[in-house]
Coordinates of C-alpha atoms in Angstrom, one line a residue:
Chain A
G300 CA 206.8 52.2 125.8
D301 CA 203.5 50.9 124.4
S302 CA 203.0 47.4 122.7
V303 CA 200.1 45.0 121.1
T304 CA 200.7 41.7 120.7
Q305 CA 198.6 39.6 118.4
M306 CA 198.2 35.7 117.9
E307 CA 200.6 34.9 115.0
G308 CA 198.9 33.9 112.0
P309 CA 197.8 32.9 109.2
V310 CA 194.6 31.7 110.6
T311 CA 192.5 29.4 108.4
L312 CA 189.0 28.6 109.2
S313 CA 186.0 26.7 107.1
E314 CA 182.7 28.9 106.8
E315 CA 180.5 29.1 110.1
A316 CA 183.4 28.4 112.2
F317 CA 183.9 30.4 115.5
L318 CA 186.8 32.9 115.5
T319 CA 189.2 34.4 118.0
I320 CA 192.1 36.4 117.5
N321 CA 193.9 37.2 120.6
C322 CA 195.3 40.7 121.4
T323 CA 196.9 41.9 124.3
Y324 CA 198.7 44.9 125.2
T325 CA 200.9 46.7 127.4
A326 CA 200.3 50.5 128.0
T327 CA 200.5 53.0 130.7
G328 CA 197.3 54.4 132.1
Y329 CA 194.0 53.6 130.2
P330 CA 194.2 53.5 126.5
S331 CA 191.5 53.4 123.7
L332 CA 191.6 49.9 121.9
F333 CA 190.9 49.2 118.4
W334 CA 190.2 46.4 115.6
Y335 CA 191.3 47.4 112.2
V336 CA 190.7 45.2 109.0
Q337 CA 192.3 45.1 105.8
Y338 CA 190.9 43.6 102.8
P339 CA 193.4 42.7 99.8
G340 CA 195.2 45.3 98.2
E341 CA 193.3 48.1 100.2
G342 CA 194.0 50.3 103.4
L343 CA 192.9 49.4 106.5
Q344 CA 189.4 50.1 107.9
L345 CA 188.2 50.8 111.6
L346 CA 186.0 47.6 112.7
L347 CA 185.3 48.3 116.4
K348 CA 186.7 49.9 119.3
A349 CA 186.3 50.6 123.0
T350 CA 187.5 53.4 125.3
K351 CA 187.2 52.0 128.7
A352 CA 187.3 49.0 130.5
D353 CA 184.5 46.7 130.0
D354 CA 183.5 48.4 127.3
K355 CA 182.3 45.9 124.3
G356 CA 183.1 47.1 120.9
S357 CA 180.8 45.2 118.0
N358 CA 180.3 45.6 114.3
K359 CA 179.6 43.4 111.4
G360 CA 179.1 40.4 113.7
F361 CA 182.4 40.9 115.3
E362 CA 182.9 41.7 118.7
A363 CA 185.9 42.5 121.2
T364 CA 185.7 43.5 124.9
Y365 CA 188.4 45.9 127.0
R366 CA 189.5 43.4 129.7
K367 CA 191.7 45.5 131.8
E368 CA 192.3 42.9 134.3
T369 CA 193.8 40.6 131.5
T370 CA 194.9 43.7 129.4
S371 CA 193.2 42.1 126.5
F372 CA 191.1 42.8 123.4
H373 CA 190.1 39.7 121.8
L374 CA 188.3 39.9 118.7
E375 CA 185.4 37.2 118.2
K376 CA 182.9 36.4 115.6
G377 CA 180.4 33.3 116.1
S378 CA 180.2 32.2 112.3
V379 CA 182.9 33.7 109.9
Q380 CA 182.1 33.9 106.0
V381 CA 184.4 33.9 103.2
S382 CA 183.9 37.5 103.0
D383 CA 185.7 38.1 106.3
S384 CA 188.9 36.8 104.8
A385 CA 191.4 39.6 105.5
V386 CA 194.0 40.9 107.8
Y387 CA 193.2 42.0 111.1
F388 CA 195.3 44.4 113.2
C389 CA 194.8 45.2 117.0
A390 CA 195.9 48.8 118.3
L391 CA 195.9 51.0 120.9
S392 CA 196.1 54.8 121.5
D393 CA 197.2 56.8 124.9
P394 CA 194.3 59.0 126.3
G395 CA 194.5 62.3 124.7
T396 CA 196.5 61.1 121.7
N397 CA 195.2 61.0 118.1
A398 CA 194.4 57.7 116.8
G399 CA 196.9 58.3 114.0
K400 CA 199.3 57.8 116.8
S401 CA 198.3 54.3 117.8
T402 CA 200.5 51.4 118.3
F403 CA 199.5 48.9 115.9
G404 CA 200.0 45.0 116.2
D405 CA 201.7 42.9 113.5
G406 CA 198.4 42.0 112.0
T407 CA 196.8 38.4 111.7
T408 CA 195.7 36.9 108.4
L409 CA 192.5 35.3 108.5
T410 CA 191.5 33.1 105.5
V411 CA 188.0 31.5 105.3
K412 CA 187.3 28.5 103.0
P413 CA 183.9 27.6 102.0
Chain B
S180 CA 181.6 62.7 103.0
Q181 CA 185.0 62.5 103.5
T182 CA 187.4 60.4 101.0
I183 CA 191.1 60.0 100.8
H184 CA 192.7 59.7 97.5
Q185 CA 196.4 57.9 97.3
W186 CA 198.0 57.6 94.0
P187 CA 199.7 55.9 92.3
A188 CA 198.1 52.4 93.5
T189 CA 201.6 50.7 92.1
L190 CA 205.1 51.7 91.3
V191 CA 208.4 50.2 90.5
Q192 CA 211.5 52.2 90.6
P193 CA 215.0 51.4 90.2
V194 CA 217.5 52.2 92.9
G195 CA 218.8 55.6 93.2
S196 CA 215.5 57.3 91.3
P197 CA 213.4 59.8 93.1
L198 CA 210.0 59.1 94.6
S199 CA 206.8 61.0 94.9
L200 CA 203.7 59.7 96.1
E201 CA 200.7 62.0 96.8
C202 CA 197.8 61.8 99.4
T203 CA 194.6 64.2 99.1
V204 CA 191.7 64.3 101.6
E205 CA 188.2 65.8 100.5
G206 CA 185.1 66.5 102.5
T207 CA 187.0 67.7 105.7
S208 CA 189.4 70.7 106.9
N209 CA 192.4 70.5 109.0
P210 CA 192.8 67.3 109.0
N211 CA 195.7 65.4 110.8
L212 CA 197.7 63.7 108.1
Y213 CA 200.1 60.5 108.4
W214 CA 202.1 58.5 106.5
Y215 CA 202.8 54.8 107.2
R216 CA 205.0 52.1 105.8
Q217 CA 203.6 48.4 106.1
A218 CA 206.2 45.7 105.6
A219 CA 205.1 42.5 104.4
G220 CA 203.9 40.5 107.8
R221 CA 204.1 43.3 109.6
G222 CA 202.1 46.0 111.4
L223 CA 202.1 49.6 110.6
Q224 CA 205.3 52.1 111.1
L225 CA 204.4 55.7 111.6
L226 CA 206.9 57.4 109.3
F227 CA 205.7 61.1 109.4
Y228 CA 202.3 63.1 110.6
S229 CA 201.2 66.5 110.3
V230 CA 198.9 68.7 112.2
G231 CA 199.0 72.0 109.5
I232 CA 200.3 73.1 106.5
G233 CA 204.2 72.9 106.8
Q234 CA 204.1 71.1 109.9
I235 CA 205.9 67.7 109.6
S236 CA 207.1 65.5 112.5
S237 CA 209.3 62.4 111.7
E238 CA 209.0 59.5 113.8
V239 CA 211.9 57.5 112.4
P240 CA 215.0 58.4 110.8
Q241 CA 215.3 57.4 107.2
N242 CA 215.6 58.1 103.5
L243 CA 212.5 59.4 103.1
S244 CA 210.6 63.1 103.6
A245 CA 207.4 64.7 103.8
S246 CA 205.7 68.1 102.9
R247 CA 202.3 69.1 103.3
P248 CA 202.2 72.1 100.7
Q249 CA 198.3 72.4 101.2
D250 CA 195.9 71.7 103.9
R251 CA 194.4 68.6 102.6
Q252 CA 197.5 67.5 100.6
F253 CA 200.4 65.3 101.9
I254 CA 203.3 64.2 100.0
L255 CA 206.1 61.6 100.6
S256 CA 209.4 62.1 98.7
S257 CA 212.7 60.7 98.3
K258 CA 215.8 62.0 96.4
K259 CA 217.4 58.5 95.9
L260 CA 215.5 55.6 96.7
L261 CA 217.2 52.2 98.4
L262 CA 216.0 48.8 98.0
S263 CA 215.2 48.8 101.8
D264 CA 212.4 51.4 101.1
S265 CA 210.2 48.8 99.1
G266 CA 206.9 48.5 101.0
F267 CA 203.3 49.3 101.0
Y268 CA 202.7 53.0 102.1
L269 CA 199.4 54.0 103.8
C270 CA 198.2 57.8 104.0
A271 CA 195.6 58.5 106.8
W272 CA 194.0 61.4 108.4
D273 CA 192.0 62.0 111.5
H274 CA 190.7 64.6 113.8
R275 CA 191.3 64.8 117.3
D276 CA 188.8 62.5 119.0
S277 CA 187.9 60.8 115.8
P278 CA 188.5 57.4 113.8
L279 CA 191.7 57.1 111.6
H280 CA 191.0 56.8 107.7
F281 CA 193.2 55.4 105.5
G282 CA 193.7 55.6 101.9
N283 CA 193.9 52.4 99.9
G284 CA 197.9 52.3 99.7
T285 CA 200.9 52.4 97.2
R286 CA 202.5 49.1 96.6
L287 CA 206.4 50.3 96.1
T288 CA 209.1 47.9 94.5
V289 CA 212.6 49.3 94.5
T290 CA 214.6 47.3 92.0

């Protein structure tokens, strides 16, 4: 079955540092890939997505590129802020499947210190 | 615009007591509705989903049940809570080919 593996956290960075959170997946076919962000005490919000190989999703300074050859969708940001402190989830959904039936990774907690 | 309401935000219940968590969606019709549980440090586990009134699919066997009495209302219930039911419960909705939208969650502690 499908699976998503994220780098284990927690990740602690200083403000303005470069961020990478690794995500690899296992799926049959060509899934859509997502990054969600969960701020403390809240539900998840879609951060970005990519629906086919070599697509780059981007939002709020975050980027991730759909790499079919390495089955990866790593999240990056060039300069993190304290307000980026949150839990980040990588997820995939099979073609023709609703987003609600996505497979989620375990989440990576990011703490950014001033 | 669409909004999703989930309540209560926090709940402390004794073992063996009943449970009812409610979720309502505004600003959209015929949404797909979902209940997830998020254990500490873990990802999301899909518990139930519904594609229409009265239509409930269970993803995992458990002590919980779900109902959808109205198009935009989704309820998570239990007759007798277990300690293992503690967790963070999230309601969400989507349409086909649309993003998933989450509520703010309910933190349930069973004592």
